[in-house]
CSV table of C-alpha atoms and ligand atoms in Angstrom, one decimal:
chain,number,residue,atom,x,y,z
A,1,MET,CA,-14.2,16.1,-25.0
A,2,ASN,CA,-15.9,13.6,-22.8
A,3,ILE,CA,-14.9,13.9,-19.2
A,4,LEU,CA,-15.4,11.6,-16.2
A,5,ILE,CA,-15.0,12.8,-12.6
A,6,LEU,CA,-14.8,10.2,-9.8
A,7,GLY,CA,-16.3,11.0,-6.4
A,8,SER,CA,-19.4,12.2,-4.7
A,9,GLY,CA,-18.5,15.1,-2.4
A,10,GLY,CA,-18.5,18.9,-2.3
A,11,ARG,CA,-15.0,18.7,-3.8
A,12,GLU,CA,-16.3,16.8,-6.9
A,13,HIS,CA,-19.3,19.1,-7.2
A,14,ALA,CA,-16.9,22.1,-7.3
A,15,LEU,CA,-14.6,20.3,-9.9
A,16,ALA,CA,-17.7,19.4,-12.1
A,17,TRP,CA,-19.0,23.0,-11.8
A,18,ALA,CA,-15.6,24.5,-13.0
A,19,VAL,CA,-15.0,21.8,-15.7
A,20,LYS,CA,-18.5,22.2,-17.1
A,21,GLN,CA,-17.9,25.9,-17.8
A,22,ASN,CA,-15.0,25.2,-20.1
A,23,PRO,CA,-16.0,25.0,-23.7
A,24,LYS,CA,-13.6,22.0,-24.2
A,25,CYS,CA,-16.1,20.0,-22.1
A,26,ASP,CA,-18.8,18.3,-24.3
A,27,ARG,CA,-20.1,15.6,-22.0
A,28,LEU,CA,-19.5,15.4,-18.3
A,29,ILE,CA,-20.2,12.3,-16.1
A,30,VAL,CA,-19.6,12.2,-12.4
A,31,ALA,CA,-19.6,8.8,-10.7
A,32,PRO,CA,-21.3,8.3,-8.4
A,33,GLY,CA,-22.1,12.0,-7.9
A,34,ASN,CA,-24.8,13.4,-5.7
A,35,ALA,CA,-28.0,15.5,-5.9
A,36,GLY,CA,-26.2,18.8,-6.5
A,37,ILE,CA,-23.8,17.4,-9.0
A,38,ALA,CA,-26.8,16.1,-11.0
A,39,GLY,CA,-27.6,19.8,-11.7
A,40,VAL,CA,-24.3,20.2,-13.7
A,41,ALA,CA,-23.5,16.7,-14.9
A,42,GLU,CA,-24.8,13.2,-15.6
A,43,CYS,CA,-24.4,11.0,-12.6
A,44,ALA,CA,-23.6,7.3,-13.0
A,45,ALA,CA,-23.4,4.4,-10.5
A,46,LEU,CA,-19.9,2.9,-10.6
A,47,ASN,CA,-17.6,1.1,-8.2
A,48,ILE,CA,-14.8,3.7,-8.3
A,49,MET,CA,-12.6,1.5,-6.1
A,50,SER,CA,-12.3,-1.1,-8.9
A,51,PRO,CA,-9.6,-0.2,-11.5
A,52,ASP,CA,-11.2,-2.6,-14.0
A,53,ALA,CA,-14.7,-1.3,-13.6
A,54,VAL,CA,-13.5,2.3,-14.0
A,55,VAL,CA,-11.5,1.4,-17.2
A,56,ASP,CA,-14.5,-0.5,-18.7
A,57,PHE,CA,-16.9,2.3,-17.9
A,58,ALA,CA,-14.6,4.9,-19.4
A,59,GLN,CA,-14.1,2.9,-22.6
A,60,SER,CA,-17.8,2.2,-22.9
A,61,GLN,CA,-18.6,5.9,-22.6
A,62,SER,CA,-15.8,7.1,-24.9
A,63,ILE,CA,-14.2,9.1,-22.1
A,64,ASP,CA,-11.2,11.2,-23.1
A,65,PHE,CA,-10.2,12.5,-19.7
A,66,VAL,CA,-10.7,11.2,-16.1
A,67,ILE,CA,-10.3,13.3,-13.0
A,68,ILE,CA,-10.0,11.3,-9.8
A,69,GLY,CA,-11.3,13.2,-6.7
A,70,PRO,CA,-10.7,11.1,-3.6
A,71,GLU,CA,-7.5,9.3,-2.3
A,72,ASP,CA,-8.9,5.8,-2.0
A,73,PRO,CA,-9.2,5.0,-5.7
A,74,LEU,CA,-5.7,6.5,-6.2
A,75,ALA,CA,-4.2,4.2,-3.6
A,76,ALA,CA,-6.1,1.3,-5.2
A,77,GLY,CA,-4.4,2.0,-8.6
A,78,VAL,CA,-7.2,3.4,-10.6
A,79,ALA,CA,-4.9,6.0,-12.2
A,80,ASP,CA,-2.4,3.3,-13.2
A,81,ALA,CA,-5.1,1.2,-14.8
A,82,LEU,CA,-6.5,4.1,-16.8
A,83,ARG,CA,-3.0,5.1,-18.0
A,84,SER,CA,-2.2,1.5,-19.0
A,85,ALA,CA,-5.4,1.5,-21.0
A,86,GLY,CA,-4.3,4.7,-22.8
A,87,ILE,CA,-6.9,7.0,-21.1
A,88,LEU,CA,-5.7,10.4,-20.1
A,89,CYS,CA,-6.0,10.8,-16.3
A,90,PHE,CA,-5.6,13.4,-13.6
A,91,GLY,CA,-4.3,11.8,-10.4
A,92,PRO,CA,-1.1,10.1,-9.3
A,93,SER,CA,-0.2,6.4,-9.6
A,94,ALA,CA,-0.6,4.2,-6.6
A,95,ALA,CA,3.2,4.3,-6.1
A,96,ALA,CA,3.2,8.1,-6.1
A,97,ALA,CA,0.0,8.3,-4.0
A,98,ARG,CA,2.0,6.8,-1.2
A,99,LEU,CA,2.9,10.4,-0.3
A,100,GLU,CA,-0.5,10.4,1.3
A,101,ALA,CA,-1.1,6.7,1.9
A,102,SER,CA,2.0,6.1,4.0
A,103,LYS,CA,3.2,8.7,6.5
A,104,SER,CA,6.5,6.9,7.0
A,105,PHE,CA,7.1,6.9,3.3
A,106,THR,CA,6.6,10.7,3.2
A,107,LYS,CA,9.1,11.0,6.0
A,108,GLU,CA,11.6,8.9,4.1
A,109,ILE,CA,11.2,11.1,1.0
A,110,CYS,CA,11.6,14.3,3.2
A,111,ASP,CA,14.9,12.8,4.5
A,112,ALA,CA,16.1,12.0,1.0
A,113,ALA,CA,15.1,15.5,-0.3
A,114,ASN,CA,16.4,17.3,2.8
A,115,ALA,CA,13.0,18.9,3.2
A,116,PRO,CA,12.2,20.6,6.6
A,117,THR,CA,9.6,18.6,8.6
A,118,ALA,CA,9.1,17.4,12.2
A,119,GLY,CA,11.7,15.0,13.7
A,120,TYR,CA,10.3,11.5,13.9
A,121,ALA,CA,10.7,7.8,14.5
A,122,HIS,CA,8.5,4.9,13.4
A,123,PHE,CA,7.5,1.7,15.2
A,124,THR,CA,5.5,-1.5,14.8
A,125,ASP,CA,6.2,-2.7,18.4
A,126,LEU,CA,4.0,-1.3,21.1
A,127,GLU,CA,6.5,-1.4,24.0
A,128,ALA,CA,9.3,0.2,21.9
A,129,ALA,CA,6.9,2.9,20.8
A,130,LYS,CA,5.9,3.6,24.4
A,131,ALA,CA,9.4,3.7,25.6
A,132,TYR,CA,10.2,6.3,22.9
A,133,VAL,CA,7.2,8.4,23.8
A,134,LYS,CA,8.2,8.4,27.5
A,135,GLU,CA,11.7,9.4,26.6
A,136,GLN,CA,10.5,12.3,24.3
A,137,GLY,CA,7.7,13.5,26.6
A,138,ALA,CA,4.6,15.5,25.6
A,139,PRO,CA,3.4,17.4,23.6
A,140,ILE,CA,4.0,14.8,20.9
A,141,VAL,CA,2.2,13.6,17.8
A,142,ILE,CA,1.1,10.0,17.1
A,143,LYS,CA,0.1,9.0,13.5
A,144,ALA,CA,-1.2,5.8,12.1
A,145,ASP,CA,1.0,5.1,9.0
A,146,GLY,CA,-1.8,4.4,6.6
A,147,LEU,CA,-5.1,5.9,5.4
A,148,ALA,CA,-7.4,6.2,8.3
A,149,ALA,CA,-10.1,8.6,6.9
A,150,GLY,CA,-8.6,11.6,8.6
A,151,LYS,CA,-8.8,10.0,12.0
A,152,GLY,CA,-5.3,8.6,12.3
A,153,VAL,CA,-3.5,11.6,13.9
A,154,VAL,CA,-3.5,12.3,17.6
A,155,VAL,CA,-1.8,15.5,18.8
A,156,ALA,CA,-1.2,14.6,22.4
A,157,MET,CA,-0.7,17.5,24.8
A,158,GLU,CA,-0.3,15.0,27.7
A,159,LEU,CA,1.8,11.9,27.9
A,160,GLN,CA,-1.1,9.6,28.8
A,161,GLU,CA,-3.0,10.7,25.7
A,162,ALA,CA,0.0,9.6,23.6
A,163,LEU,CA,0.3,6.3,25.3
A,164,ASP,CA,-3.5,5.6,24.9
A,165,ALA,CA,-3.2,6.5,21.2
A,166,LEU,CA,-0.4,3.9,20.8
A,167,ASP,CA,-2.6,1.3,22.5
A,168,ASP,CA,-5.4,2.1,20.1
A,169,MET,CA,-3.4,2.2,16.9
A,170,LEU,CA,-1.0,-0.7,17.5
A,171,GLY,CA,-3.9,-2.5,19.1
A,172,GLY,CA,-5.7,-2.6,15.7
A,173,ALA,CA,-8.2,0.3,16.0
A,174,PHE,CA,-7.4,1.3,12.4
A,175,GLY,CA,-6.7,-2.2,11.1
A,176,ALA,CA,-3.7,-2.4,8.8
A,177,ALA,CA,-3.4,1.4,8.5
A,178,GLY,CA,-2.3,1.4,12.2
A,179,ALA,CA,0.1,-1.6,12.1
A,180,GLU,CA,2.9,1.0,11.9
A,181,VAL,CA,2.9,4.3,13.7
A,182,VAL,CA,4.9,7.4,13.1
A,183,ILE,CA,5.8,9.5,16.2
A,184,GLU,CA,6.6,13.1,15.5
A,185,GLU,CA,7.9,16.1,17.2
A,186,PHE,CA,5.1,18.6,18.0
A,187,MET,CA,5.5,21.6,15.7
A,188,GLU,CA,4.3,25.0,16.8
A,189,GLY,CA,3.1,27.7,14.4
A,190,GLU,CA,0.3,28.5,12.0
A,191,GLU,CA,-0.9,26.0,9.4
A,192,ALA,CA,-1.8,26.6,5.8
A,193,SER,CA,-2.3,24.5,2.7
A,194,TYR,CA,-0.7,24.9,-0.7
A,195,PHE,CA,-2.1,23.3,-3.8
A,196,ILE,CA,0.4,22.5,-6.5
A,197,LEU,CA,0.0,20.7,-9.8
A,198,SER,CA,2.9,18.5,-10.8
A,199,ASP,CA,3.3,16.7,-14.2
A,200,GLY,CA,6.2,14.7,-12.8
A,201,LYS,CA,8.8,17.3,-13.4
A,202,THR,CA,7.4,20.8,-13.5
A,203,VAL,CA,5.4,22.3,-10.6
A,204,LEU,CA,2.7,24.9,-10.9
A,205,PRO,CA,1.1,26.3,-7.7
A,206,ILE,CA,-2.7,26.9,-8.1
A,207,GLY,CA,-3.6,28.5,-4.8
A,208,THR,CA,-3.3,28.6,-1.0
A,209,ALA,CA,-6.0,27.9,1.5
A,210,GLN,CA,-6.7,27.5,5.2
A,211,ASP,CA,-9.3,25.2,6.7
A,212,HIS,CA,-11.1,24.9,10.0
A,213,LYS,CA,-10.9,21.3,11.3
A,214,ARG,CA,-12.8,21.7,14.6
A,215,ALA,CA,-16.5,21.3,14.6
A,216,TYR,CA,-17.4,24.4,16.6
A,217,ASP,CA,-16.7,28.1,16.8
A,218,GLY,CA,-13.4,29.2,18.3
A,219,ASP,CA,-11.7,26.1,17.0
A,220,LYS,CA,-13.4,24.0,19.7
A,221,GLY,CA,-15.0,20.6,19.7
A,222,PRO,CA,-14.0,17.4,17.8
A,223,ASN,CA,-11.9,17.2,14.7
A,224,THR,CA,-13.8,16.9,11.4
A,225,GLY,CA,-13.0,16.7,7.7
A,226,GLY,CA,-13.2,20.5,7.6
A,227,MET,CA,-16.0,22.9,8.5
A,228,GLY,CA,-15.0,25.7,6.2
A,229,ALA,CA,-12.0,27.1,4.3
A,230,TYR,CA,-10.8,30.3,2.6
A,231,SER,CA,-8.3,31.2,-0.1
A,232,PRO,CA,-5.9,32.8,-0.3
A,233,ALA,CA,-4.2,32.1,3.1
A,234,PRO,CA,-2.4,35.3,4.1
A,235,VAL,CA,0.1,33.3,6.3
A,236,LEU,CA,1.5,31.7,3.1
A,237,SER,CA,3.0,35.0,1.9
A,238,ASP,CA,4.7,35.1,-1.5
A,239,ASP,CA,8.1,34.7,0.2
A,240,ILE,CA,7.1,31.8,2.3
A,241,ALA,CA,5.3,30.1,-0.6
A,242,ALA,CA,8.4,30.4,-2.7
A,243,LYS,CA,10.6,29.0,0.1
A,244,ALA,CA,8.2,26.1,0.4
A,245,ILE,CA,8.4,25.3,-3.3
A,246,LYS,CA,12.2,25.5,-3.3
A,247,GLU,CA,13.0,23.7,-0.1
A,248,ILE,CA,10.1,21.2,0.1
A,249,VAL,CA,7.9,20.7,-2.9
A,250,GLN,CA,10.3,20.7,-5.8
A,251,PRO,CA,12.8,18.5,-4.0
A,252,THR,CA,10.0,16.0,-3.3
A,253,ILE,CA,8.9,16.0,-6.9
A,254,ASP,CA,12.5,15.5,-8.0
A,255,GLU,CA,13.0,12.7,-5.5
A,256,MET,CA,9.8,10.9,-6.7
A,257,ALA,CA,11.0,11.2,-10.3
A,258,LYS,CA,14.5,9.9,-9.4
A,259,ARG,CA,12.9,6.8,-7.8
A,260,GLY,CA,11.0,6.0,-11.0
A,261,THR,CA,7.6,6.9,-9.5
A,262,PRO,CA,7.0,10.4,-10.9
A,263,TYR,CA,4.2,12.4,-9.1
A,264,GLN,CA,1.5,13.5,-11.6
A,265,GLY,CA,-1.6,15.3,-10.2
A,266,VAL,CA,-2.4,17.8,-7.5
A,267,LEU,CA,-0.2,17.8,-4.5
A,268,TYR,CA,-1.9,19.2,-1.4
A,269,ALA,CA,0.9,20.2,1.0
A,270,GLY,CA,0.1,21.1,4.6
A,271,PHE,CA,2.8,23.4,6.2
A,272,MET,CA,3.4,24.6,9.7
A,273,ILE,CA,4.8,28.1,9.5
A,274,LYS,CA,6.8,29.7,12.3
A,275,ASP,CA,9.2,32.7,12.1
A,276,GLY,CA,9.0,32.8,8.3
A,277,GLN,CA,10.0,29.1,7.9
A,278,PRO,CA,7.6,26.5,6.5
A,279,ARG,CA,7.9,22.9,7.6
A,280,LEU,CA,6.0,20.0,6.0
A,281,VAL,CA,3.1,18.6,8.1
A,282,GLU,CA,1.7,16.2,5.5
A,283,TYR,CA,1.1,15.6,1.9
A,284,ASN,CA,-2.3,14.6,0.4
A,285,CYS,CA,-2.5,13.3,-3.2
A,286,ARG,CA,-5.8,15.0,-4.1
A,287,PHE,CA,-7.6,18.3,-3.6
A,288,GLY,CA,-8.8,19.1,-0.1
A,289,ASP,CA,-12.5,19.0,0.7
A,290,PRO,CA,-13.7,21.8,1.3
A,291,GLU,CA,-10.5,23.6,0.1
A,292,CYS,CA,-11.2,22.5,-3.5
A,293,GLN,CA,-14.5,24.5,-3.4
A,294,VAL,CA,-12.6,27.8,-2.7
A,295,LEU,CA,-9.9,27.0,-5.3
A,296,MET,CA,-12.5,26.2,-8.0
A,297,ILE,CA,-14.6,29.2,-7.5
A,298,ARG,CA,-11.5,31.3,-7.9
A,299,LEU,CA,-10.1,29.4,-10.9
A,300,GLY,CA,-13.3,28.8,-12.8
A,301,ALA,CA,-13.1,27.2,-16.3
A,302,GLN,CA,-9.3,27.4,-16.5
A,303,ALA,CA,-9.2,24.6,-13.9
A,304,LEU,CA,-9.8,22.1,-16.7
A,305,ASP,CA,-7.0,23.6,-18.9
A,306,LEU,CA,-4.6,23.3,-16.0
A,307,MET,CA,-5.6,19.8,-15.1
A,308,LEU,CA,-5.2,18.8,-18.8
A,309,ALA,CA,-1.8,20.4,-19.0
A,310,CYS,CA,-0.8,18.5,-15.9
A,311,ALA,CA,-2.0,15.1,-17.3
A,312,GLU,CA,-0.4,15.8,-20.7
A,313,GLU,CA,2.9,16.8,-19.1
A,314,ARG,CA,2.9,20.3,-20.4
A,315,LEU,CA,2.8,22.4,-17.2
A,316,ALA,CA,6.0,24.2,-18.3
A,317,ASP,CA,3.9,25.8,-21.0
A,318,VAL,CA,1.0,27.1,-19.0
A,319,SER,CA,0.3,29.7,-16.3
A,320,VAL,CA,-2.5,30.6,-14.0
A,321,ASN,CA,-4.6,33.7,-14.7
A,322,TRP,CA,-4.9,35.1,-11.2
A,323,ALA,CA,-7.7,37.4,-10.2
A,324,ASP,CA,-7.0,39.5,-7.1
A,325,ASP,CA,-10.0,37.9,-5.3
A,326,HIS,CA,-10.9,35.9,-2.2
A,327,ALA,CA,-13.1,33.0,-1.6
A,328,ILE,CA,-14.7,31.3,1.4
A,329,THR,CA,-16.8,28.2,2.0
A,330,ILE,CA,-19.0,27.5,4.9
A,331,VAL,CA,-19.8,23.8,5.5
A,332,MET,CA,-23.3,23.0,6.8
A,333,ALA,CA,-23.3,19.6,8.5
A,334,SER,CA,-25.9,17.3,10.1
A,335,ASN,CA,-26.5,17.9,13.8
A,336,GLY,CA,-24.3,15.5,15.7
A,337,TYR,CA,-21.5,15.3,13.0
A,338,PRO,CA,-18.7,14.1,13.3
A,339,ALA,CA,-20.4,11.6,15.7
A,340,ALA,CA,-23.7,9.9,14.8
A,341,TYR,CA,-26.4,11.9,13.0
A,342,GLU,CA,-29.8,11.4,11.5
A,343,LYS,CA,-30.3,11.0,7.8
A,344,GLY,CA,-33.3,12.1,5.7
A,345,SER,CA,-34.1,15.6,7.0
A,346,VAL,CA,-35.4,18.1,4.3
A,347,ILE,CA,-33.3,21.1,3.3
A,348,ARG,CA,-35.4,24.0,2.1
A,349,GLY,CA,-34.6,27.3,0.4
A,350,LEU,CA,-31.9,26.2,-2.0
A,351,GLU,CA,-33.7,26.9,-5.2
A,352,ALA,CA,-34.0,30.7,-4.4
A,353,LEU,CA,-30.2,31.1,-3.9
A,354,PRO,CA,-28.0,32.7,-6.6
A,355,GLU,CA,-25.8,30.4,-8.7
A,356,ASP,CA,-23.2,32.4,-10.5
A,357,SER,CA,-19.4,33.0,-10.6
A,358,ALA,CA,-19.5,34.6,-7.1
A,359,ASN,CA,-22.1,32.4,-5.3
A,360,MET,CA,-22.4,28.7,-5.3
A,361,VAL,CA,-23.8,26.0,-3.0
A,362,PHE,CA,-21.9,22.9,-3.6
A,363,HIS,CA,-23.5,19.7,-2.4
A,364,ALA,CA,-21.7,16.9,-0.4
A,365,GLY,CA,-24.1,14.6,1.4
A,366,THR,CA,-27.5,15.2,-0.3
A,367,LYS,CA,-30.1,13.2,-2.1
A,368,ALA,CA,-32.9,14.3,-4.3
A,369,GLU,CA,-36.4,12.8,-3.9
A,370,GLY,CA,-38.4,14.4,-6.7
A,371,ALA,CA,-37.9,18.1,-6.1
A,372,THR,CA,-37.1,17.6,-2.4
A,373,ILE,CA,-33.4,17.7,-1.3
A,374,THR,CA,-32.6,15.7,1.8
A,375,ALA,CA,-29.5,15.4,3.9
A,376,VAL,CA,-27.8,12.0,3.8
A,377,GLY,CA,-24.3,12.7,5.0
A,378,GLY,CA,-22.3,14.3,7.8
A,379,ARG,CA,-21.0,17.2,5.8
A,380,VAL,CA,-24.0,18.2,3.6
A,381,LEU,CA,-23.5,21.5,1.9
A,382,SER,CA,-20.5,23.8,1.1
A,383,VAL,CA,-21.8,27.3,0.8
A,384,THR,CA,-19.2,29.1,-1.3
A,385,ALA,CA,-18.7,32.7,-2.3
A,386,ARG,CA,-16.1,34.9,-3.9
A,387,GLY,CA,-15.4,38.6,-3.5
A,388,ALA,CA,-12.9,41.4,-3.9
A,389,SER,CA,-12.0,41.0,-0.2
A,390,LEU,CA,-12.4,38.1,2.3
A,391,SER,CA,-15.0,40.1,4.3
A,392,GLU,CA,-17.1,40.6,1.1
A,393,ALA,CA,-16.9,36.9,0.3
A,394,ARG,CA,-17.8,36.0,3.9
A,395,ASP,CA,-20.8,38.3,4.0
A,396,ARG,CA,-22.1,36.8,0.7
A,397,ALA,CA,-21.6,33.2,1.9
A,398,TYR,CA,-23.2,33.8,5.3
A,399,ALA,CA,-26.2,35.6,3.6
A,400,MET,CA,-26.8,32.3,1.6
A,401,VAL,CA,-26.4,30.2,4.8
A,402,SER,CA,-29.1,32.3,6.5
A,403,ASP,CA,-31.5,31.7,3.6
A,404,ILE,CA,-31.1,28.0,3.9
A,405,ASP,CA,-33.9,26.5,6.0
A,406,TRP,CA,-32.5,23.4,7.6
A,407,PRO,CA,-33.0,23.1,11.4
A,408,GLU,CA,-31.4,19.6,11.5
A,409,GLY,CA,-28.1,21.1,10.4
A,410,PHE,CA,-25.4,23.4,11.8
A,411,ASN,CA,-22.4,25.5,10.7
A,412,ARG,CA,-19.6,27.5,12.2
A,413,SER,CA,-20.2,31.2,12.3
A,414,ASP,CA,-16.5,32.2,12.4
A,415,ILE,CA,-15.0,30.8,9.2
A,416,GLY,CA,-12.1,33.0,8.2
A,417,TRP,CA,-11.6,34.7,11.6
A,418,ARG,CA,-7.9,34.3,11.6
A,419,ALA,CA,-7.5,36.2,8.3
A,420,LEU,CA,-10.2,38.8,9.0
B,1,AMP,P1,-2.4,15.3,9.3
B,1,AMP,O1,-3.5,14.3,9.0
B,1,AMP,O2,-1.0,14.7,9.2
B,1,AMP,O3,-2.6,16.6,8.5
B,1,AMP,O4,-2.6,15.8,10.8
B,1,AMP,C1,-3.8,16.3,11.2
B,1,AMP,C2,-3.5,17.6,11.9
B,1,AMP,O5,-2.7,17.3,13.1
B,1,AMP,C3,-2.7,18.6,11.2
B,1,AMP,O6,-3.5,19.4,10.3
B,1,AMP,C4,-2.0,19.4,12.3
B,1,AMP,O7,-3.0,20.3,12.8
B,1,AMP,C5,-1.8,18.4,13.3
B,1,AMP,N1,-0.4,17.9,13.2
B,1,AMP,C6,0.1,16.9,12.5
B,1,AMP,N2,1.4,16.7,12.7
B,1,AMP,C7,1.8,17.6,13.6
B,1,AMP,C8,3.0,18.0,14.2
B,1,AMP,N3,4.1,17.3,13.9
B,1,AMP,N4,3.0,19.0,15.0
B,1,AMP,C9,1.9,19.7,15.3
B,1,AMP,N5,0.7,19.4,14.8
B,1,AMP,C10,0.6,18.4,13.9
B,2,LIG,N1,-10.0,19.4,4.5
B,2,LIG,C1,-9.0,18.5,4.8
B,2,LIG,C2,-8.8,17.4,3.8
B,2,LIG,O1,-9.4,17.4,2.7
B,2,LIG,O2,-8.0,16.5,4.0
């Protein structure tokens, strides 16, 4: 079959790498792709935010199956347009993608589904929001309702920080995404992510992961999109994972179906776990980046079969072939990230690295100029390895990192420390 993947990050490189290994895949196009993806697929320029442009392109290339990587095209209705045109697609409708695109919508669904989550209130009025925060006190969590590129959450340990966040968000710092804010009870515990496929009715968990959001070692420094991840996440034990499905995920999927907006695609659920009890932190309607990289290196070619079964509403008939393995990914980012950074530095040493089922360097922000690979993004490489244990996987990944010659980049040296 002919397959189109939308996106250009490390997540999409990992998806392309896994899909390409499956004999069902004849032709693979990634739009827009990047320098690393060009090694496993054709890359094509395409405005992936335009539902019409994506449908036209898919029809002109005789695409049988489209996998949508990032959240923005989902919120823009690209999956809806593809399905209306009769093209099989992996990714939720815009209505179902509200589970990520609106935090207050997610809270409403949790209430209806009786799913454990942080207590909350939501506001559009600055003075009312401030009065509520003063009454609740710190620590407290302030969230812009809409998509804010991962920057719309402030976990305020002090009251003043919370009030400043309200000034920012309701003052327009995030545009329409911040016109409404959700104010949440601060939850203590350990966080982990769970990735679950849903065909609208049946759910199929495909792995747990934990990421490292802070830029520097010891979980210090500014928040980023993620500086590394590992899978499985030991804190999501079988018991707790089963509880999360029963109390949170399945009731969410049932509620979405009941409302006539069934959720089809991958649901990325973030939980806070304390005393054996998971509570929902947030949903995302896509794979995490870099969590996808560790999931794909563990699942390999079967990832395509699972995504197809999800899109064809046959999840009840399939299962995951689990290996008793561990995976880790180390993100290499441009010096300065997540603030301003220089573009165009040369990355050397990549061609000598192993590329096999246990070692893969996924590209995020790279560009090829002839045989030279340059850095053009904040997060640039996702150095990923698999092993029989987490420490074996970590040693493999860091061995690759040390063979990459890129003085203009940095990485954390402690990915996986919590689990090791
Ligand atoms: P989100 O974008 O909703 O995942 O929030 C980003 C991060 O903020 C999460 O990964 C948590 O670390 C933290 N966070 C969000 N909501 C809460 C909460 N209610 N209590 C404590 N931490 C939270
Ligand atoms: N790594 C966090 C995310 O993809 O949202």
